[in-house]
Structure formats: structure tokens, C-alpha cells
Amino acid sequence: KVTDEEIEKLNIMRNEFHGEWNYTIKPQSALL
């Protein structure tokens, strides 16, 4: 199971239409 803390760390872009299940996980930006 994924914890709430782990979910918060993801770069999730929720869709306007049913964003609770309709979303895109974008890559994290590179840290230089």
C-alpha cells in the first residue's frame, strides 16, 4: 500500500473531470 505521505510527494496533475481518479503523474524536476 502507498502511504498518504508517499502520494503527497508525487507530481500529480489532476484532471478537471473526475480528478480523484483521472490524473497524470508528471516526472520530478531534476535537482542540480
PDB file of C-alpha atoms in Angstrom:
ATOM      1  CA  LYS A   1       0.000   0.000   0.000  1.00  0.00           C
ATOM      2  CA  VAL A   2       1.164   3.505  -0.802  1.00  0.00           C
ATOM      3  CA  THR A   3       1.049   5.851   2.170  1.00  0.00           C
ATOM      4  CA  ASP A   4      -0.524   9.321   2.104  1.00  0.00           C
ATOM      5  CA  GLU A   5       2.956  10.784   2.630  1.00  0.00           C
ATOM      6  CA  GLU A   6       4.276   8.987  -0.469  1.00  0.00           C
ATOM      7  CA  ILE A   7       1.293  10.166  -2.539  1.00  0.00           C
ATOM      8  CA  GLU A   8       1.928  13.785  -1.496  1.00  0.00           C
ATOM      9  CA  LYS A   9       5.493  13.557  -2.867  1.00  0.00           C
ATOM     10  CA  LEU A  10       4.252  12.718  -6.382  1.00  0.00           C
ATOM     11  CA  ASN A  11       3.843  15.421  -9.012  1.00  0.00           C
ATOM     12  CA  ILE A  12       0.159  14.709  -9.709  1.00  0.00           C
ATOM     13  CA  MET A  13      -1.758  16.825 -12.215  1.00  0.00           C
ATOM     14  CA  ARG A  14      -5.458  16.138 -11.589  1.00  0.00           C
ATOM     15  CA  ASN A  15      -7.889  16.409 -14.489  1.00  0.00           C
ATOM     16  CA  GLU A  16     -10.912  18.695 -14.132  1.00  0.00           C
ATOM     17  CA  PHE A  17     -13.132  15.706 -14.990  1.00  0.00           C
ATOM     18  CA  HIS A  18     -13.116  13.300 -12.011  1.00  0.00           C
ATOM     19  CA  GLY A  19      -9.691  14.353 -10.705  1.00  0.00           C
ATOM     20  CA  GLU A  20      -9.938  11.848  -7.830  1.00  0.00           C
ATOM     21  CA  TRP A  21      -9.189   9.038 -10.308  1.00  0.00           C
ATOM     22  CA  ASN A  22      -8.375  10.860 -13.561  1.00  0.00           C
ATOM     23  CA  TYR A  23      -4.860  12.275 -13.277  1.00  0.00           C
ATOM     24  CA  THR A  24      -1.371  12.318 -14.774  1.00  0.00           C
ATOM     25  CA  ILE A  25       1.797  11.757 -12.761  1.00  0.00           C
ATOM     26  CA  LYS A  26       4.468  14.058 -14.155  1.00  0.00           C
ATOM     27  CA  PRO A  27       8.204  13.347 -13.722  1.00  0.00           C
ATOM     28  CA  GLN A  28      10.003  15.130 -10.910  1.00  0.00           C
ATOM     29  CA  SER A  29      12.227  18.013 -11.977  1.00  0.00           C
ATOM     30  CA  ALA A  30      15.937  17.264 -11.891  1.00  0.00           C
ATOM     31  CA  LEU A  31      17.795  18.628  -8.893  1.00  0.00           C
ATOM     32  CA  LEU A  32      21.185  20.017  -9.910  1.00  0.00           C
TER      33      LEU A  32
END
